[in-house]
Amino acid sequence: MSSKTGEVITESFDYDGGRCVSVYVPRRAVEAIVFAGDGQLIASWGAEVERAGAPATMVVGVHRPADETERLREYSLGFDPERFTAHERFFTDQVPIWIAAAFGVSMPVKRTAVMGVSASGELAVALGLRHPELYGAILCASPGAGYRPPAELSPPIPHAYFVAGDQEPFFRDNAARWVHALRAAGTEVVATERRGTHGGPFWREEFPLMAKWAFGT
């Protein structure tokens, strides 16, 4: 990583027999924090945020399981509620406590976001809606369809930013469904379509824009 960016630190936890969390630590004093699923992918994207001149953002990425079925059970609320809840407790309780103790970082809600892509995009939406006391913004790229908008959404609801690719109609439609539901509930929502397929580079490219929107410049 270049000298103009920070570093990624990885720690292993007892959860699920040894789950890793990777943290992007910016060079400057932390001004905002993003908690993300698929952490082995997303944590390093903090370098893009720093290069883009956004507020100094710590990115805390909880790693996903190696098995895709287990990933879906953790990330999508409807598949396995018990597994989802166990991961939710790890993500929302244990990890932030460690961040505060190990790095001395604890941000107010308006400077904290939850982020994910694909299945972890579903996770970000679910955790944002279930924990508005923790996250002021939901940042979601190309969500899956395992978790869909409930019949009613009750405030408070974090404001949200969705992006999807023009060549991934299934995931673009999932994002549009959430955009419509959240706007109908009175939430501020940004919706962007980028050229690309599922898993394309536009996810990483959009992340600095998401951070600037969530936390200012």
Coordinates of N, CA, C and O in Angstrom, one line a residue, residues 12 25 51 58 66-67 70-71 79 82 87 94 97 102 104 115 128 136 140 149 169 173 187 195 210:
S12 N -7.9 -12.1 14.7 CA -8.7 -13.3 14.8 C -9.5 -13.4 16.1 O -8.9 -13.1 17.1
V25 N -6.9 1.3 8.8 CA -6.7 2.5 9.7 C -6.1 3.6 8.9 O -4.9 3.5 8.3
R51 N -7.7 8.2 -0.6 CA -7.1 8.8 -1.8 C -8.1 9.9 -2.4 O -7.7 10.9 -3.0
M58 N -12.2 5.0 9.1 CA -11.8 3.6 9.4 C -12.8 2.6 8.8 O -14.0 2.9 9.0
A66 N -15.9 -19.2 4.6 CA -15.4 -19.7 3.3 C -16.5 -20.3 2.5 O -16.5 -20.3 1.3
D67 N -17.4 -20.9 3.2 CA -18.5 -21.7 2.6 C -19.7 -20.7 2.2 O -20.1 -19.9 3.1
E70 N -22.9 -21.0 4.2 CA -22.8 -20.4 5.5 C -22.9 -18.9 5.5 O -23.4 -18.2 6.4
R71 N -22.3 -18.3 4.4 CA -22.3 -16.9 4.3 C -23.8 -16.4 4.1 O -24.2 -15.4 4.8
F79 N -33.0 -16.9 6.0 CA -32.5 -18.3 5.8 C -32.4 -19.1 7.1 O -32.8 -20.2 7.2
E82 N -31.4 -18.1 13.6 CA -30.5 -18.3 14.7 C -29.0 -18.0 14.4 O -28.3 -17.3 15.1
H87 N -24.4 -14.1 14.4 CA -23.4 -13.2 13.7 C -23.7 -11.8 14.0 O -22.8 -10.9 14.1
Q94 N -19.5 -7.4 19.9 CA -18.1 -7.7 20.1 C -17.1 -6.9 19.3 O -16.1 -6.3 19.9
I97 N -16.8 -3.1 20.4 CA -16.1 -3.1 21.7 C -14.6 -3.2 21.5 O -13.8 -2.5 22.1
A102 N -9.1 -1.4 21.3 CA -7.8 -1.6 20.6 C -7.3 -0.3 19.9 O -6.1 -0.1 19.8
G104 N -9.1 2.9 20.3 CA -9.6 4.1 20.9 C -10.6 4.9 20.0 O -10.6 6.1 20.1
M115 N -22.0 -1.2 5.8 CA -21.9 -1.4 4.3 C -21.8 -2.8 3.9 O -21.3 -3.7 4.7
G128 N -28.8 -2.1 9.5 CA -29.1 -0.7 9.6 C -30.5 -0.5 10.1 O -30.8 0.4 11.0
G136 N -25.8 5.5 11.3 CA -26.5 6.6 10.7 C -26.8 6.5 9.2 O -27.6 7.2 8.7
C140 N -25.1 0.3 0.4 CA -25.4 -1.0 -0.1 C -25.2 -1.1 -1.6 O -25.7 -0.3 -2.4
P149 N -38.0 -5.9 1.7 CA -38.7 -4.9 2.5 C -39.9 -5.5 3.2 O -40.8 -6.1 2.6
P169 N -29.4 -7.2 -13.9 CA -30.8 -6.9 -13.7 C -31.4 -7.4 -12.4 O -32.2 -6.7 -11.8
D173 N -32.8 -4.8 -9.7 CA -34.2 -4.8 -9.3 C -34.3 -4.9 -7.7 O -35.2 -4.3 -7.1
T187 N -37.4 8.1 4.1 CA -36.0 8.1 4.3 C -35.2 8.8 3.2 O -35.6 8.6 2.0
R195 N -22.2 1.4 -14.9 CA -21.9 0.4 -15.9 C -21.1 -0.8 -15.3 O -20.1 -0.6 -14.7
M210 N -19.8 7.0 -1.6 CA -20.7 6.7 -0.5 C -20.2 7.3 0.8 O -21.0 7.9 1.5

